[in-house]
Coordinates of C-alpha atoms in Angstrom, one line a residue:
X461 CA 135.9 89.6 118.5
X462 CA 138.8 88.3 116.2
X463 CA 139.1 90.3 112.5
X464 CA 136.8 87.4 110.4
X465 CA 133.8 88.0 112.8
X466 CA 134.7 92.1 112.8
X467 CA 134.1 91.8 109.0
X468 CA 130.9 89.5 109.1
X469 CA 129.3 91.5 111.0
X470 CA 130.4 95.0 109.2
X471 CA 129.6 93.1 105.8
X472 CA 126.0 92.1 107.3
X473 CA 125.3 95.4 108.5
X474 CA 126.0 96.9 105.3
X475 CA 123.4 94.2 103.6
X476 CA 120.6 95.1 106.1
X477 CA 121.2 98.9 105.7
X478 CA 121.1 98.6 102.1
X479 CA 117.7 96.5 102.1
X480 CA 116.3 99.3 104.0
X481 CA 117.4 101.6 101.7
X482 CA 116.0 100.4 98.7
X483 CA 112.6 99.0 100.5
X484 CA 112.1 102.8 101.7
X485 CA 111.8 104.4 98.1
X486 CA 108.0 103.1 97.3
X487 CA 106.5 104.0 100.5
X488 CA 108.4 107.9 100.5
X489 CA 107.3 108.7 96.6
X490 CA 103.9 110.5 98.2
X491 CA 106.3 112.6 100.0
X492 CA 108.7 113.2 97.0
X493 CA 105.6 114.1 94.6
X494 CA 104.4 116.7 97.2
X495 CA 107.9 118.0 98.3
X496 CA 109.4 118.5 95.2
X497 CA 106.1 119.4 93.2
X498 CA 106.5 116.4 90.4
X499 CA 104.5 114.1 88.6
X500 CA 104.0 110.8 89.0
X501 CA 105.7 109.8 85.9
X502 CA 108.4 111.8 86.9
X503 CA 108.8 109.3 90.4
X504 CA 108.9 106.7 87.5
X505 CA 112.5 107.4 87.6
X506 CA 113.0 106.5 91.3
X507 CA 113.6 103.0 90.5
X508 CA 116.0 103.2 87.4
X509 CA 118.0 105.9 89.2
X510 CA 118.6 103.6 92.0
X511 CA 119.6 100.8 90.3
X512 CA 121.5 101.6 86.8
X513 CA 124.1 102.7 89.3
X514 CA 124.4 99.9 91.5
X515 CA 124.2 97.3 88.5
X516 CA 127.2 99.6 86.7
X517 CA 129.2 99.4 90.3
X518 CA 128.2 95.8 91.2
X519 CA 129.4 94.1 87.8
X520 CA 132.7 95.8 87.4
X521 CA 133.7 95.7 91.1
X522 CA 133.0 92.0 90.7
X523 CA 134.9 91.4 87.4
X524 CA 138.0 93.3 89.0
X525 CA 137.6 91.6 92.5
X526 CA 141.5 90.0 92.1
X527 CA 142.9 92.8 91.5
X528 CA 141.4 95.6 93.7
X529 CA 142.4 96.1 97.4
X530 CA 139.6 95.3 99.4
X531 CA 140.0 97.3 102.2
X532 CA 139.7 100.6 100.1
X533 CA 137.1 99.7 97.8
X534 CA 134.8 98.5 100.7
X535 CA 135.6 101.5 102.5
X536 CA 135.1 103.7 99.3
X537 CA 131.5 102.3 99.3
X538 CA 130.4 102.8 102.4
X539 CA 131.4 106.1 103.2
X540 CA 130.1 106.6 99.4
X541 CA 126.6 105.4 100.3
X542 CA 126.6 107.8 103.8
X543 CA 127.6 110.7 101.9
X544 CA 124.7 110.1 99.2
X545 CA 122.0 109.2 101.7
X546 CA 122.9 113.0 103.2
X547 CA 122.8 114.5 99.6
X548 CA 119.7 113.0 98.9
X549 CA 118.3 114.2 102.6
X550 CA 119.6 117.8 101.4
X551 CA 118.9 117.7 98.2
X552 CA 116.8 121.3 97.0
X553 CA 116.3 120.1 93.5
X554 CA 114.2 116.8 92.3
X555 CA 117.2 116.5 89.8
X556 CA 119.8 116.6 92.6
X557 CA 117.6 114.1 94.1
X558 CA 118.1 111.7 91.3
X559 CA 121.7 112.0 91.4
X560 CA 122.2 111.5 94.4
X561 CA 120.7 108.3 94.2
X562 CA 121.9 107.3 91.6
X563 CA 125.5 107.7 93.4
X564 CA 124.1 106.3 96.5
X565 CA 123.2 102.8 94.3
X566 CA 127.1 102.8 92.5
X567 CA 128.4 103.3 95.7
X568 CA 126.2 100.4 97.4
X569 CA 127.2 98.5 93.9
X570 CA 131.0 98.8 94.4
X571 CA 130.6 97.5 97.7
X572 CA 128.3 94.3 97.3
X573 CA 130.4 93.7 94.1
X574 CA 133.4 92.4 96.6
X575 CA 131.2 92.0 99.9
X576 CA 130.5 87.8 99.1
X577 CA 134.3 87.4 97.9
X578 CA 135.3 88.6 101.0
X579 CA 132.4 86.3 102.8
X580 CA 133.5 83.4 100.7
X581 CA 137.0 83.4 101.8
X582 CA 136.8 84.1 105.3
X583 CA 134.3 80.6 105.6
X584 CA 135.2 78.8 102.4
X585 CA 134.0 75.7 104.4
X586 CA 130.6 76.9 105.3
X587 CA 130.1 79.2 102.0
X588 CA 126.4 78.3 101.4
X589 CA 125.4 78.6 105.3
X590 CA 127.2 82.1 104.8
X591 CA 125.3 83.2 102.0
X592 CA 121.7 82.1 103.3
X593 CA 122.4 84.4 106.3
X594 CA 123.5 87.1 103.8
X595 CA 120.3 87.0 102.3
X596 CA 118.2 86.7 105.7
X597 CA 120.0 89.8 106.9
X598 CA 119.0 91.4 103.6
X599 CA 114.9 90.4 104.2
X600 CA 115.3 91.5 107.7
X601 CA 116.3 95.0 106.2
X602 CA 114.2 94.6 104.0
X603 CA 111.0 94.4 106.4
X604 CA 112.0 97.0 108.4
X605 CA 112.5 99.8 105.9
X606 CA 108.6 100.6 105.0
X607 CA 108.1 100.4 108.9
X608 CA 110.9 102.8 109.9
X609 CA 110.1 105.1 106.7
X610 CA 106.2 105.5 108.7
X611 CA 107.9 105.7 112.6
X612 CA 109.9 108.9 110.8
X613 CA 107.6 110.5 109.3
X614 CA 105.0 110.2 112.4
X615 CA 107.6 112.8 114.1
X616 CA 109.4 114.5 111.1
X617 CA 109.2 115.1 107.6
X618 CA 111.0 112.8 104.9
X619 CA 114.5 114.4 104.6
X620 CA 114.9 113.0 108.1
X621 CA 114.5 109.1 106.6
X622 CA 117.6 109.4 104.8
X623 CA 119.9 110.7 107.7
X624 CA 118.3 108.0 109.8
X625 CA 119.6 105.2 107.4
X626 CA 122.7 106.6 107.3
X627 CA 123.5 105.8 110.5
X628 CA 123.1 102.1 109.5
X629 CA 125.8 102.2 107.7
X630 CA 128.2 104.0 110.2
X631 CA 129.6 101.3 112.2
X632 CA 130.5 99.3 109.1
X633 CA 132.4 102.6 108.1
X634 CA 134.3 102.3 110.9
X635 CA 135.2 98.7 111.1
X636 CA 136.1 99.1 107.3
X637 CA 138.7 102.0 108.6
X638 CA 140.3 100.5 111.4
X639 CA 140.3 97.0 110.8
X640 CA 142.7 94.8 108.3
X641 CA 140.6 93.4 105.6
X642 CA 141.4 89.6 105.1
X643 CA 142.8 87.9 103.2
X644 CA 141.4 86.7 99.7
X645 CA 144.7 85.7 97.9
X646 CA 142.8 82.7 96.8
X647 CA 140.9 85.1 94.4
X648 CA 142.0 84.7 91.0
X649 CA 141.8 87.6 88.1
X650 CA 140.4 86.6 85.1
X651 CA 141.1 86.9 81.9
X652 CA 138.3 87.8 78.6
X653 CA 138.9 84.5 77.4
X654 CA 138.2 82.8 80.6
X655 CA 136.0 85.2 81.3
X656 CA 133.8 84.4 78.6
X657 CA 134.7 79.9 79.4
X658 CA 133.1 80.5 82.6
X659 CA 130.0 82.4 81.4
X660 CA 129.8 79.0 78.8
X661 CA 130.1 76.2 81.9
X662 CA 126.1 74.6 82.4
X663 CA 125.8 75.6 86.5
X664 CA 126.7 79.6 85.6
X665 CA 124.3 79.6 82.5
X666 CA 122.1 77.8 84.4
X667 CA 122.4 80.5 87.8
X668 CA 122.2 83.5 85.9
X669 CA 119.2 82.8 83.8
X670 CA 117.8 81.7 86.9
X671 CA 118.8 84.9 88.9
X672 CA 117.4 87.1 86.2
X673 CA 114.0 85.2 86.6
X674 CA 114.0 85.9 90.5
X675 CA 114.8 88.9 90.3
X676 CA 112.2 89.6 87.7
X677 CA 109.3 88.3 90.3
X678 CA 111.1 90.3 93.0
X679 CA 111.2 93.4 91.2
X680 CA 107.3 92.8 89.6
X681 CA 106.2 91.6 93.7
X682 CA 107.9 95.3 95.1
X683 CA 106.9 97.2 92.5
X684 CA 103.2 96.4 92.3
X685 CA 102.0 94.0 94.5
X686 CA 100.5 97.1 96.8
X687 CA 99.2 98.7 93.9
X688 CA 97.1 96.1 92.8
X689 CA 95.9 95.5 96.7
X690 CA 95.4 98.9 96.2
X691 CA 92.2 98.2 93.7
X692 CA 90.5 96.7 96.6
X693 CA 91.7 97.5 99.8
X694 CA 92.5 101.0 101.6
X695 CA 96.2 102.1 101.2
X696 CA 97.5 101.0 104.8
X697 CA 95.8 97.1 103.8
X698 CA 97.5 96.9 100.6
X699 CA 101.0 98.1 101.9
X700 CA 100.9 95.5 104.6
X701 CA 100.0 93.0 101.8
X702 CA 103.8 94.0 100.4
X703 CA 105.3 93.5 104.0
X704 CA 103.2 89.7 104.2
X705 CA 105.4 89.0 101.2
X706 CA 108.7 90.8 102.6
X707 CA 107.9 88.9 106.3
X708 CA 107.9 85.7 104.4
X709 CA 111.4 85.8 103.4
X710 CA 112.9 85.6 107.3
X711 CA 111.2 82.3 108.4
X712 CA 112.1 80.8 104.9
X713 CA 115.9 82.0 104.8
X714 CA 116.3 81.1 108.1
X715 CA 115.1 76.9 107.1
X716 CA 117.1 77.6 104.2
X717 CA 120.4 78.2 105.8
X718 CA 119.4 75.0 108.4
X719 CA 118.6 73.4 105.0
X720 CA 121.4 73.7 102.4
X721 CA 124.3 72.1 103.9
X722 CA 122.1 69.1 103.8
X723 CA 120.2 69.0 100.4
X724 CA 121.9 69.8 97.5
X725 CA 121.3 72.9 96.0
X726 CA 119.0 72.2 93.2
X727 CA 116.8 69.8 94.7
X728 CA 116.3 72.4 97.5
X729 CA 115.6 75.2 94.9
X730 CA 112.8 72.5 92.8
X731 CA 111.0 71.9 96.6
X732 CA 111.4 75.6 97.3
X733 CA 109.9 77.1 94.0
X734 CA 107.0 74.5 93.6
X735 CA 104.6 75.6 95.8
X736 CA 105.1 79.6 94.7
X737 CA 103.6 79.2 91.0
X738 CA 100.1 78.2 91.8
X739 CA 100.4 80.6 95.2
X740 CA 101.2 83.5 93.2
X741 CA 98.3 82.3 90.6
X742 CA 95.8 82.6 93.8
X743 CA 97.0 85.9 94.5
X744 CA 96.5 87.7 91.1
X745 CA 92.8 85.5 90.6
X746 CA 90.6 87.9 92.0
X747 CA 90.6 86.7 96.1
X748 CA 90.8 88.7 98.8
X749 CA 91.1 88.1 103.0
X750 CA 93.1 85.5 104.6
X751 CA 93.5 83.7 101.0
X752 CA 95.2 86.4 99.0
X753 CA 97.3 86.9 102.8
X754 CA 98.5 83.0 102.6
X755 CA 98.7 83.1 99.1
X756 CA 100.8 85.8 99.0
X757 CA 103.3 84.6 102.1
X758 CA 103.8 81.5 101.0
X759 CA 104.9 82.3 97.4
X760 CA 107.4 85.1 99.2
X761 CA 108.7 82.1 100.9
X762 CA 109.3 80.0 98.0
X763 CA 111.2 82.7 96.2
X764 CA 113.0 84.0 98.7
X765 CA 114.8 80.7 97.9
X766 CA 116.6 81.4 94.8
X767 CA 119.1 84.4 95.6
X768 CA 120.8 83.0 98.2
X769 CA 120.7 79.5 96.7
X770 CA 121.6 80.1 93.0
X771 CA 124.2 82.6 94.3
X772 CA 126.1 79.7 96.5
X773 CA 125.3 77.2 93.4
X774 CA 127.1 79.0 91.4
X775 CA 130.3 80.1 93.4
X776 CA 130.7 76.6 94.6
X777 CA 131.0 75.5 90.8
X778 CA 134.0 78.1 90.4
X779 CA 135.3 78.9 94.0
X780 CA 138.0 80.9 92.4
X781 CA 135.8 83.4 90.6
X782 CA 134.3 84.3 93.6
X783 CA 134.2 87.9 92.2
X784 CA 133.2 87.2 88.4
X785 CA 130.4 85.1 89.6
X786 CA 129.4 87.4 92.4
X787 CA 129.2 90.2 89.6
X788 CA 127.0 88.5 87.3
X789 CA 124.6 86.4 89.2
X790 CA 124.1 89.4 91.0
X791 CA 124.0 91.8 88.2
X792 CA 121.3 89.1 86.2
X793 CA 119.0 89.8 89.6
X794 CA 118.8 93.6 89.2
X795 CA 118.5 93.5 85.3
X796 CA 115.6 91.3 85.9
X797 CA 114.1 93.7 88.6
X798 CA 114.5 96.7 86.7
X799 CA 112.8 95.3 83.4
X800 CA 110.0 93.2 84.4
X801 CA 108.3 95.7 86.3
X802 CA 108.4 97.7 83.2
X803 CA 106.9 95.4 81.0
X804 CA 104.3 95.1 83.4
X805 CA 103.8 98.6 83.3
X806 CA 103.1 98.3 79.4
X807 CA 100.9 95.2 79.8
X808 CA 98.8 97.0 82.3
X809 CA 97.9 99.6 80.0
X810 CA 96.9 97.0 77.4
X811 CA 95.2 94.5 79.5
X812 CA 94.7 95.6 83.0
X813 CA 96.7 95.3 86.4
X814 CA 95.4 91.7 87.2
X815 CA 96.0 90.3 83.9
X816 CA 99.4 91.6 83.4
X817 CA 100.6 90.6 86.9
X818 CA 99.9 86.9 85.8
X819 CA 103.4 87.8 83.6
X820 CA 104.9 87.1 87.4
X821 CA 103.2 83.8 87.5
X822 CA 104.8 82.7 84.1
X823 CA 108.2 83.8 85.5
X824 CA 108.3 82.0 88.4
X825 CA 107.2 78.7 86.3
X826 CA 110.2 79.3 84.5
X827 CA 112.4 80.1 87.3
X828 CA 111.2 76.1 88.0
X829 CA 111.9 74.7 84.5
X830 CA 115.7 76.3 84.4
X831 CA 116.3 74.5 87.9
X832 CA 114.9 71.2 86.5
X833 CA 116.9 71.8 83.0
X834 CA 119.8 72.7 85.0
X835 CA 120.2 69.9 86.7
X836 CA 119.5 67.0 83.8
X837 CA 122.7 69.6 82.2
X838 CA 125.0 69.2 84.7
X839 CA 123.5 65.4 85.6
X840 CA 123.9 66.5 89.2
X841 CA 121.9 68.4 92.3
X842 CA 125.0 69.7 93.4
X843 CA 127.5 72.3 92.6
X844 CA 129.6 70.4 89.5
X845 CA 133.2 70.8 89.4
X846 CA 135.0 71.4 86.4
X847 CA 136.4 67.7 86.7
X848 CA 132.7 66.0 86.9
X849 CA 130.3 68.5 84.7
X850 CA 129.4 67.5 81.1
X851 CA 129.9 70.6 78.9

């Protein structure tokens, strides 16, 4: 195995071991609450914890990508995250808890802050192919994590979780310390100034409003799609409601990355998100059975779109910036994911669960007007250059 496919692969085991990660903190809280004796507003702090960090880590890894060495900073993650997950598996204190989480998600942040530079270099001619896979890995991960959180605990109690996702993350720690990371000389630095010209240029504006919508539904979906199952159907029902909408995103990454060498990007995103606003409206009307099952799938597949997709969009606009735009496409996602489930925390209290989660439905018919108003911007479906873009 030559050193680009060495680093693929440490790079996509890294992304699969993280989704398991952070798809494994809903379905362990009933353990926390009983093993550390808190309250349940107290678990509230589960999902900040885990992702203040990694957005911190995430954005100024990425603004600093030209001028860090790879090597060590990817290295410096990983081994960051495996010490963390073993903190957090040891941890005799709710507080410790916390802050080892909260480490664990800077650490995971400083490593997927450089992971798609790296990615981008190494096949610069295949870069959105590269990053659909990225993001299949990631729902793979994803899907697995609730399922390996219940195989543990049928044998053990939760400290063992953590220790078992740790060893996810091992063989990229050793690939990161033996092998020579490649080469991303291509990668410029970048000054404020430019800097702020980039975060002006129609197809970034455009990707990062757009990220920060997708995440919003993804963070919204994780957060309380099972809880709201939950009102009607037994625990186990409404948790594999969650995983209907996780499962969704492999078959429909997998078509993506088949997809977007051959439709340009926006067009693809318009076809992928259409068919997700009036699913997710079916799923928060009321039904139940196979309805709310299809409803639910099929809007996880149209969304599952817009990560990959926006990221790609946007990185072929500025190939150069790989790290910038890496930093704050990615960094819009986990705002969004962080806030929106919050607010519909506070509309819940107001109105109700079911008519607060309709908040998700309004999102995701934005997420569809910013592709369409992107694209009249630019006057193109693909990536603009600087050359052919209309400021």
């Amino acid at each position: 195995m030559d050193r680009a496919r060495k680093w693929t692969a440490a790079i996509l085991l890294f992304v699969f071991g993280d989704a398991v990660a952070m798809q494994a903190r809903g379905p362990i809280l009933s353990e926390l609450e009983a093993g550390f004796g808190v309250s349940e507003g107290a678990l509230g702090l589960i999902a900040p914890a885990g992702t203040a960090g990694f957005v911190v880590a995430v954005v100024a890894t990425g603004l600093l990508a030209g001028r860090l060495p790879m090597r060590r900073t990817l290295l410096a993650g990983v081994v960051g995250v495996i010490c963390a997950l073993v903190a957090m598996a040891a941890a005799p204190l709710y507080v410790v808890f916390l802050f080892a989480l909260l480490a664990q998600g800077a650490a995971a942040g400083a490593f997927r802050g450089v992971d798609r530079v790296v990615l981008s270099h190494l096949h610069a001619a295949r870069r959105g192919r590269v990053y659909t896979v990225y993001a299949l890995v990631w729902a793979v991960g994803a899907v697995v994590g609730p399922q390996l959180v219940s195989a543990v605990l049928s044998v053990t109690d939760w400290r063992a979780v953590f220790v078992v996702i740790a060893l996810c993350f091992v063989p990229t720690a050793v690939i990161a310390g033996r092998v020579d990371a490649p080469s991303t000389s291509a990668e410029r630095s970048i000054s404020r100034d430019a800097f702020a010209a980039l975060l002006r240029r129609p197809p970034v504006v455009g990707a990062c409003v757009g990220m920060l919508l997708v995440g919003s539904v993804e963070g919204i979906m994780f957060t309380w799609l099972a809880y709201y199952a939950g009102e009607f159907y037994a625990t186990t029902t409404a948790n594999l409601l969650l995983s209907t909408y996780l499962l969704a995103y492999i078959p429909a990454r997998f078509g993506y990355t088949l997809a977007v060498d051959r439709v340009p990007y926006l067009a693809l995103l318009l076809v992928a998100v259409l068919p997700a606003v009036p699913a997710l409206a079916i799923a928060f009307s009321g039904q139940t059975g196979p309805l709310l099952f299809l409803a639910v799938f099929v809007a996880g597949a149209g969304l599952s779109s817009g990560f990959p997709i926006l990221a790609a969009y946007a990185v072929e606009a500025a190939p150069g910036y790989t790290g910038p735009l890496n930093a704050v496409t990615t960094g819009a996602t986990y705002a969004g994911i962080a806030i929106a489930p919050a607010a519909v925390g506070v509309l819940a209290e107001l109105y109700g669960i079911r008519h607060a989660l309709w908040l998700a439905v309004a999102i995701a018919g934005g997420l569809f007007v910013t592709v369409a108003v992107t694209w009249l911007w630019t006057g193109t479906a693909t990536a603009p250059t600087v050359a052919t873009e209309s400021d």
